[in-house]
Amino acid sequence: MSLFRKSLASVGIGAARVDAVVQHDVLIPGDVLNVDVQVHGGKVEQSIDNIHLRLCCRYEEEVEVSRGDSQHRKEKVSQTCVLADWSLPYAFTIAADEVRHFDVELSLPYNTPITIGDAKVWLETQLDIPMAIDPKDQDGLTVRPDPLMDGVFNALELAGLRIRQVECEAASGFALPFVQEFEFVPVSGPYHGRWRELEVVAYRDEESLQLWFEVDRRQRGLSGMLAGLLGRGELKRHCELPANLHPQQAGQQVLEFLDQVT
């Protein structure tokens, strides 16, 4: 019976499993994520080589794709970025029906994507079990804007702008391999009838929030304006807000800046 159970455990039946219990699943960039990693023993004793915990998101990158001949074209491909990770520094053995707990802290980078639109952030947990199928657990997280960015969003909304699309696009020269792009459309207020859309790229660090803007007054193609600008390293209309600025002041300064440059 023991040998039979071990054979079943090797293919995942009655094997050890892992759960990541998140203390707070609504976070803001820069927060510390506290996780209780729980390993539940299966029907037999098993060796665990390691536990891997990864905080992940996806972004889009344009890559050149061959069409099978001399022609090449560019396509957007989804890439996974590991924002933070943790591994257990030792192996252990878990007995049948035993439960082991591991307390883990992961720091969210300042530019962790805000989870609106198509932007997703998740926690992936994996057990490394020799000669067996490795159990996994995946948990989605909600990431809200930090107070400074929230102040900017509130000001844009009060000015009649609504978020239409949010994308994470590959970009070089930043701490992460991508930036998050927010596309707004004016539905009322002073910009209605003047602009077709406003695109915003945000980059946050300990000292400041940096913003780049592009205003479109006419019909354009399907590709985002900032995606092209990022690819050429020609971002314009740059505004920098100090980190200690009050959120309401941040929003007001952004509106004043937009009125000056547009």
mmCIF file of N, CA and C in Angstrom, residues 151-246:
data_model
loop_
_atom_site.group_PDB
_atom_site.id
_atom_site.type_symbol
_atom_site.label_atom_id
_atom_site.label_comp_id
_atom_site.label_asym_id
_atom_site.label_seq_id
_atom_site.Cartn_x
_atom_site.Cartn_y
_atom_site.Cartn_z
ATOM 1 N N GLY A 151 -4.302 61.108 -6.738
ATOM 2 C CA GLY A 151 -4.639 62.526 -6.856
ATOM 3 C C GLY A 151 -4.662 62.981 -8.305
ATOM 4 N N VAL A 152 -3.734 62.471 -9.106
ATOM 5 C CA VAL A 152 -3.702 62.810 -10.539
ATOM 6 C C VAL A 152 -4.938 62.235 -11.235
ATOM 7 N N PHE A 153 -5.253 60.968 -10.951
ATOM 8 C CA PHE A 153 -6.425 60.341 -11.564
ATOM 9 C C PHE A 153 -7.710 61.092 -11.200
ATOM 10 N N ASN A 154 -7.836 61.486 -9.934
ATOM 11 C CA ASN A 154 -9.042 62.197 -9.492
ATOM 12 C C ASN A 154 -9.191 63.529 -10.232
ATOM 13 N N ALA A 155 -8.072 64.243 -10.395
ATOM 14 C CA ALA A 155 -8.120 65.531 -11.083
ATOM 15 C C ALA A 155 -8.522 65.354 -12.545
ATOM 16 N N LEU A 156 -7.966 64.353 -13.210
ATOM 17 C CA LEU A 156 -8.321 64.099 -14.611
ATOM 18 C C LEU A 156 -9.786 63.707 -14.744
ATOM 19 N N GLU A 157 -10.270 62.934 -13.779
ATOM 20 C CA GLU A 157 -11.682 62.528 -13.822
ATOM 21 C C GLU A 157 -12.600 63.730 -13.616
ATOM 22 N N LEU A 158 -12.243 64.599 -12.670
ATOM 23 C CA LEU A 158 -13.055 65.796 -12.429
ATOM 24 C C LEU A 158 -13.042 66.738 -13.630
ATOM 25 N N ALA A 159 -11.978 66.641 -14.449
ATOM 26 C CA ALA A 159 -11.890 67.470 -15.652
ATOM 27 C C ALA A 159 -12.609 66.834 -16.834
ATOM 28 N N GLY A 160 -13.315 65.720 -16.573
ATOM 29 C CA GLY A 160 -14.127 65.112 -17.620
ATOM 30 C C GLY A 160 -13.452 64.021 -18.414
ATOM 31 N N LEU A 161 -12.294 63.537 -17.939
ATOM 32 C CA LEU A 161 -11.569 62.483 -18.648
ATOM 33 C C LEU A 161 -11.851 61.126 -18.004
ATOM 34 N N ARG A 162 -12.039 60.111 -18.834
ATOM 35 C CA ARG A 162 -12.300 58.754 -18.355
ATOM 36 C C ARG A 162 -11.267 57.800 -18.928
ATOM 37 N N ILE A 163 -10.843 56.846 -18.113
ATOM 38 C CA ILE A 163 -9.885 55.848 -18.592
ATOM 39 C C ILE A 163 -10.586 54.907 -19.570
ATOM 40 N N ARG A 164 -10.008 54.765 -20.759
ATOM 41 C CA ARG A 164 -10.561 53.863 -21.765
ATOM 42 C C ARG A 164 -9.749 52.578 -21.865
ATOM 43 N N GLN A 165 -8.448 52.682 -21.720
ATOM 44 C CA GLN A 165 -7.598 51.511 -21.889
ATOM 45 C C GLN A 165 -6.342 51.658 -21.056
ATOM 46 N N VAL A 166 -5.852 50.537 -20.530
ATOM 47 C CA VAL A 166 -4.608 50.512 -19.762
ATOM 48 C C VAL A 166 -3.769 49.355 -20.282
ATOM 49 N N GLU A 167 -2.502 49.633 -20.600
ATOM 50 C CA GLU A 167 -1.611 48.601 -21.114
ATOM 51 C C GLU A 167 -0.245 48.722 -20.464
ATOM 52 N N CYS A 168 0.417 47.593 -20.307
ATOM 53 C CA CYS A 168 1.812 47.566 -19.905
ATOM 54 C C CYS A 168 2.637 47.278 -21.150
ATOM 55 N N GLU A 169 3.507 48.229 -21.511
ATOM 56 C CA GLU A 169 4.271 48.138 -22.754
ATOM 57 C C GLU A 169 5.757 48.050 -22.438
ATOM 58 N N ALA A 170 6.475 47.221 -23.213
ATOM 59 C CA ALA A 170 7.923 47.092 -23.057
ATOM 60 C C ALA A 170 8.592 48.449 -23.283
ATOM 61 N N ALA A 171 9.583 48.751 -22.450
ATOM 62 C CA ALA A 171 10.325 50.006 -22.572
ATOM 63 C C ALA A 171 11.685 49.835 -21.916
ATOM 64 N N SER A 172 12.686 50.482 -22.465
ATOM 65 C CA SER A 172 14.026 50.419 -21.891
ATOM 66 C C SER A 172 14.311 51.697 -21.107
ATOM 67 N N GLY A 173 15.319 51.619 -20.242
ATOM 68 C CA GLY A 173 15.716 52.789 -19.473
ATOM 69 C C GLY A 173 14.971 52.973 -18.176
ATOM 70 N N PHE A 174 14.152 52.005 -17.775
ATOM 71 C CA PHE A 174 13.397 52.079 -16.529
ATOM 72 C C PHE A 174 13.802 50.907 -15.622
ATOM 73 N N ALA A 175 13.401 50.981 -14.354
ATOM 74 C CA ALA A 175 13.766 49.933 -13.401
ATOM 75 C C ALA A 175 13.178 48.579 -13.786
ATOM 76 N N LEU A 176 11.982 48.581 -14.346
ATOM 77 C CA LEU A 176 11.336 47.373 -14.839
ATOM 78 C C LEU A 176 11.373 47.387 -16.365
ATOM 79 N N PRO A 177 11.194 46.231 -17.008
ATOM 80 C CA PRO A 177 11.305 46.192 -18.482
ATOM 81 C C PRO A 177 10.083 46.742 -19.209
ATOM 82 N N PHE A 178 9.206 47.442 -18.514
ATOM 83 C CA PHE A 178 7.989 47.973 -19.124
ATOM 84 C C PHE A 178 7.558 49.224 -18.381
ATOM 85 N N VAL A 179 6.619 49.949 -18.984
ATOM 86 C CA VAL A 179 5.923 51.040 -18.299
ATOM 87 C C VAL A 179 4.433 50.815 -18.482
ATOM 88 N N GLN A 180 3.652 51.409 -17.601
ATOM 89 C CA GLN A 180 2.200 51.292 -17.719
ATOM 90 C C GLN A 180 1.660 52.544 -18.401
ATOM 91 N N GLU A 181 0.838 52.326 -19.391
ATOM 92 C CA GLU A 181 0.282 53.407 -20.205
ATOM 93 C C GLU A 181 -1.219 53.498 -19.974
ATOM 94 N N PHE A 182 -1.697 54.706 -19.656
ATOM 95 C CA PHE A 182 -3.115 54.952 -19.401
ATOM 96 C C PHE A 182 -3.674 55.820 -20.531
ATOM 97 N N GLU A 183 -4.747 55.368 -21.124
ATOM 98 C CA GLU A 183 -5.381 56.119 -22.208
ATOM 99 C C GLU A 183 -6.705 56.685 -21.717
ATOM 100 N N PHE A 184 -6.827 58.017 -21.782
ATOM 101 C CA PHE A 184 -8.034 58.719 -21.341
ATOM 102 C C PHE A 184 -8.759 59.303 -22.546
ATOM 103 N N VAL A 185 -10.076 59.403 -22.425
ATOM 104 C CA VAL A 185 -10.871 60.101 -23.439
ATOM 105 C C VAL A 185 -11.722 61.157 -22.728
ATOM 106 N N PRO A 186 -11.854 62.357 -23.325
ATOM 107 C CA PRO A 186 -12.688 63.399 -22.714
ATOM 108 C C PRO A 186 -14.165 63.161 -23.030
ATOM 109 N N VAL A 187 -14.970 63.066 -22.001
ATOM 110 C CA VAL A 187 -16.413 62.856 -22.200
ATOM 111 C C VAL A 187 -17.216 64.086 -21.793
ATOM 112 N N SER A 188 -16.557 65.026 -21.116
ATOM 113 C CA SER A 188 -17.191 66.289 -20.730
ATOM 114 C C SER A 188 -16.065 67.245 -20.321
ATOM 115 N N GLY A 189 -16.436 68.434 -19.900
ATOM 116 C CA GLY A 189 -15.447 69.349 -19.369
ATOM 117 C C GLY A 189 -14.658 70.100 -20.424
ATOM 118 N N PRO A 190 -13.583 70.773 -20.015
ATOM 119 C CA PRO A 190 -12.861 71.708 -20.897
ATOM 120 C C PRO A 190 -12.143 71.060 -22.076
ATOM 121 N N TYR A 191 -11.853 69.746 -21.986
ATOM 122 C CA TYR A 191 -11.104 69.096 -23.069
ATOM 123 C C TYR A 191 -12.025 68.397 -24.070
ATOM 124 N N HIS A 192 -13.302 68.330 -23.750
ATOM 125 C CA HIS A 192 -14.250 67.688 -24.657
ATOM 126 C C HIS A 192 -14.394 68.526 -25.925
ATOM 127 N N GLY A 193 -14.206 67.898 -27.066
ATOM 128 C CA GLY A 193 -14.246 68.624 -28.325
ATOM 129 C C GLY A 193 -12.897 69.156 -28.760
ATOM 130 N N ARG A 194 -11.940 69.269 -27.820
ATOM 131 C CA ARG A 194 -10.581 69.731 -28.155
ATOM 132 C C ARG A 194 -9.646 68.552 -28.402
ATOM 133 N N TRP A 195 -9.777 67.501 -27.573
ATOM 134 C CA TRP A 195 -8.889 66.346 -27.668
ATOM 135 C C TRP A 195 -9.672 65.117 -28.094
ATOM 136 N N ARG A 196 -8.988 64.236 -28.795
ATOM 137 C CA ARG A 196 -9.554 62.910 -29.041
ATOM 138 C C ARG A 196 -9.194 61.974 -27.892
ATOM 139 N N GLU A 197 -7.946 62.054 -27.456
ATOM 140 C CA GLU A 197 -7.519 61.219 -26.323
ATOM 141 C C GLU A 197 -6.264 61.793 -25.693
ATOM 142 N N LEU A 198 -6.020 61.350 -24.472
ATOM 143 C CA LEU A 198 -4.808 61.703 -23.737
ATOM 144 C C LEU A 198 -4.161 60.408 -23.272
ATOM 145 N N GLU A 199 -2.871 60.253 -23.564
ATOM 146 C CA GLU A 199 -2.143 59.077 -23.090
ATOM 147 C C GLU A 199 -1.108 59.509 -22.062
ATOM 148 N N VAL A 200 -1.011 58.722 -21.003
ATOM 149 C CA VAL A 200 -0.140 59.061 -19.880
ATOM 150 C C VAL A 200 0.723 57.853 -19.530
ATOM 151 N N VAL A 201 2.017 58.101 -19.370
ATOM 152 C CA VAL A 201 2.937 57.093 -18.837
ATOM 153 C C VAL A 201 3.444 57.615 -17.497
ATOM 154 N N ALA A 202 3.407 56.755 -16.483
ATOM 155 C CA ALA A 202 3.832 57.153 -15.135
ATOM 156 C C ALA A 202 5.034 56.321 -14.695
ATOM 157 N N TYR A 203 5.966 56.977 -13.999
ATOM 158 C CA TYR A 203 7.120 56.278 -13.433
ATOM 159 C C TYR A 203 7.373 56.838 -12.037
ATOM 160 N N ARG A 204 7.397 55.950 -11.058
ATOM 161 C CA ARG A 204 7.471 56.356 -9.644
ATOM 162 C C ARG A 204 8.758 55.849 -9.018
ATOM 163 N N ASP A 205 9.398 56.690 -8.199
ATOM 164 C CA ASP A 205 10.493 56.240 -7.349
ATOM 165 C C ASP A 205 10.334 56.909 -5.985
ATOM 166 N N GLU A 206 11.332 56.780 -5.127
ATOM 167 C CA GLU A 206 11.207 57.299 -3.760
ATOM 168 C C GLU A 206 11.073 58.819 -3.743
ATOM 169 N N GLU A 207 11.684 59.485 -4.699
ATOM 170 C CA GLU A 207 11.709 60.952 -4.665
ATOM 171 C C GLU A 207 10.549 61.618 -5.395
ATOM 172 N N SER A 208 10.049 60.976 -6.443
ATOM 173 C CA SER A 208 9.092 61.703 -7.276
ATOM 174 C C SER A 208 8.213 60.766 -8.096
ATOM 175 N N LEU A 209 7.190 61.378 -8.675
ATOM 176 C CA LEU A 209 6.356 60.729 -9.682
ATOM 177 C C LEU A 209 6.597 61.481 -10.988
ATOM 178 N N GLN A 210 7.080 60.763 -11.990
ATOM 179 C CA GLN A 210 7.324 61.350 -13.298
ATOM 180 C C GLN A 210 6.199 60.938 -14.250
ATOM 181 N N LEU A 211 5.736 61.899 -15.029
ATOM 182 C CA LEU A 211 4.629 61.661 -15.949
ATOM 183 C C LEU A 211 5.003 62.183 -17.337
ATOM 184 N N TRP A 212 4.631 61.410 -18.355
ATOM 185 C CA TRP A 212 4.775 61.839 -19.745
ATOM 186 C C TRP A 212 3.393 61.820 -20.377
ATOM 187 N N PHE A 213 3.096 62.849 -21.178
ATOM 188 C CA PHE A 213 1.764 62.998 -21.764
ATOM 189 C C PHE A 213 1.865 63.102 -23.283
ATOM 190 N N GLU A 214 0.867 62.582 -23.952
ATOM 191 C CA GLU A 214 0.700 62.810 -25.384
ATOM 192 C C GLU A 214 -0.780 63.056 -25.648
ATOM 193 N N VAL A 215 -1.074 64.153 -26.306
ATOM 194 C CA VAL A 215 -2.455 64.516 -26.625
ATOM 195 C C VAL A 215 -2.690 64.269 -28.104
ATOM 196 N N ASP A 216 -3.808 63.638 -28.407
ATOM 197 C CA ASP A 216 -4.182 63.383 -29.796
ATOM 198 C C ASP A 216 -5.450 64.158 -30.112
ATOM 199 N N ARG A 217 -5.385 64.992 -31.154
ATOM 200 C CA ARG A 217 -6.540 65.787 -31.556
ATOM 201 C C ARG A 217 -7.220 65.254 -32.823
ATOM 202 N N ARG A 218 -6.681 64.161 -33.379
ATOM 203 C CA ARG A 218 -7.234 63.670 -34.637
ATOM 204 C C ARG A 218 -7.279 62.148 -34.617
ATOM 205 N N GLN A 219 -7.948 61.579 -35.606
ATOM 206 C CA GLN A 219 -8.056 60.129 -35.718
ATOM 207 C C GLN A 219 -6.693 59.535 -36.040
ATOM 208 N N ARG A 220 -6.354 58.440 -35.344
ATOM 209 C CA ARG A 220 -5.073 57.782 -35.610
ATOM 210 C C ARG A 220 -5.314 56.298 -35.805
ATOM 211 N N GLY A 221 -4.218 55.574 -36.070
ATOM 212 C CA GLY A 221 -4.292 54.134 -36.263
ATOM 213 C C GLY A 221 -4.498 53.403 -34.960
ATOM 214 N N LEU A 222 -4.366 52.082 -35.024
ATOM 215 C CA LEU A 222 -4.643 51.257 -33.849
ATOM 216 C C LEU A 222 -3.504 51.271 -32.845
ATOM 217 N N SER A 223 -2.263 51.477 -33.285
ATOM 218 C CA SER A 223 -1.139 51.417 -32.356
ATOM 219 C C SER A 223 -1.120 52.652 -31.474
ATOM 220 N N GLY A 224 -0.760 52.484 -30.213
ATOM 221 C CA GLY A 224 -0.727 53.593 -29.277
ATOM 222 C C GLY A 224 0.369 54.580 -29.617
ATOM 223 N N MET A 225 0.118 55.839 -29.363
ATOM 224 C CA MET A 225 1.112 56.868 -29.656
ATOM 225 C C MET A 225 2.354 56.691 -28.808
ATOM 226 N N LEU A 226 2.152 56.454 -27.525
ATOM 227 C CA LEU A 226 3.300 56.344 -26.650
ATOM 228 C C LEU A 226 4.110 55.095 -26.923
ATOM 229 N N ALA A 227 3.474 54.039 -27.429
ATOM 230 C CA ALA A 227 4.224 52.830 -27.771
ATOM 231 C C ALA A 227 5.290 53.163 -28.801
ATOM 232 N N GLY A 228 4.918 53.963 -29.818
ATOM 233 C CA GLY A 228 5.886 54.371 -30.826
ATOM 234 C C GLY A 228 6.933 55.309 -30.263
ATOM 235 N N LEU A 229 6.508 56.237 -29.426
ATOM 236 C CA LEU A 229 7.462 57.175 -28.844
ATOM 237 C C LEU A 229 8.457 56.469 -27.946
ATOM 238 N N LEU A 230 7.964 55.494 -27.167
ATOM 239 C CA LEU A 230 8.854 54.742 -26.299
ATOM 240 C C LEU A 230 9.882 53.989 -27.106
ATOM 241 N N GLY A 231 9.441 53.396 -28.219
ATOM 242 C CA GLY A 231 10.356 52.629 -29.049
ATOM 243 C C GLY A 231 11.483 53.481 -29.601
ATOM 244 N N ARG A 232 11.229 54.782 -29.811
ATOM 245 C CA ARG A 232 12.264 55.665 -30.343
ATOM 246 C C ARG A 232 12.938 56.479 -29.239
ATOM 247 N N GLY A 233 12.534 56.290 -28.015
ATOM 248 C CA GLY A 233 13.121 57.035 -26.910
ATOM 249 C C GLY A 233 12.854 58.520 -26.988
ATOM 250 N N GLU A 234 11.668 58.929 -27.478
ATOM 251 C CA GLU A 234 11.364 60.341 -27.702
ATOM 252 C C GLU A 234 10.157 60.816 -26.899
ATOM 253 N N LEU A 235 10.035 60.346 -25.676
ATOM 254 C CA LEU A 235 8.913 60.794 -24.859
ATOM 255 C C LEU A 235 8.983 62.301 -24.620
ATOM 256 N N LYS A 236 7.832 62.986 -24.769
ATOM 257 C CA LYS A 236 7.782 64.430 -24.617
ATOM 258 C C LYS A 236 6.761 64.809 -23.546
ATOM 259 N N ARG A 237 6.624 66.122 -23.322
ATOM 260 C CA ARG A 237 5.680 66.647 -22.337
ATOM 261 C C ARG A 237 5.866 65.943 -20.998
ATOM 262 N N HIS A 238 7.005 66.202 -20.425
ATOM 263 C CA HIS A 238 7.397 65.533 -19.185
ATOM 264 C C HIS A 238 7.113 66.426 -17.992
ATOM 265 N N CYS A 239 6.486 65.843 -16.963
ATOM 266 C CA CYS A 239 6.151 66.562 -15.737
ATOM 267 C C CYS A 239 6.629 65.733 -14.552
ATOM 268 N N GLU A 240 7.272 66.368 -13.589
ATOM 269 C CA GLU A 240 7.782 65.649 -12.411
ATOM 270 C C GLU A 240 7.180 66.246 -11.148
ATOM 271 N N LEU A 241 6.626 65.380 -10.298
ATOM 272 C CA LEU A 241 5.987 65.805 -9.057
ATOM 273 C C LEU A 241 6.747 65.223 -7.871
ATOM 274 N N PRO A 242 7.116 66.040 -6.878
ATOM 275 C CA PRO A 242 7.834 65.512 -5.711
ATOM 276 C C PRO A 242 6.961 64.555 -4.905
ATOM 277 N N ALA A 243 7.592 63.556 -4.305
ATOM 278 C CA ALA A 243 6.855 62.503 -3.596
ATOM 279 C C ALA A 243 6.088 63.031 -2.391
ATOM 280 N N ASN A 244 6.554 64.131 -1.794
ATOM 281 C CA ASN A 244 5.897 64.657 -0.593
ATOM 282 C C ASN A 244 4.760 65.626 -0.912
ATOM 283 N N LEU A 245 4.414 65.758 -2.182
ATOM 284 C CA LEU A 245 3.336 66.664 -2.584
ATOM 285 C C LEU A 245 1.984 66.093 -2.160
ATOM 286 N N HIS A 246 1.072 66.963 -1.721
ATOM 287 C CA HIS A 246 -0.264 66.511 -1.361
ATOM 288 C C HIS A 246 -0.985 66.029 -2.631
#
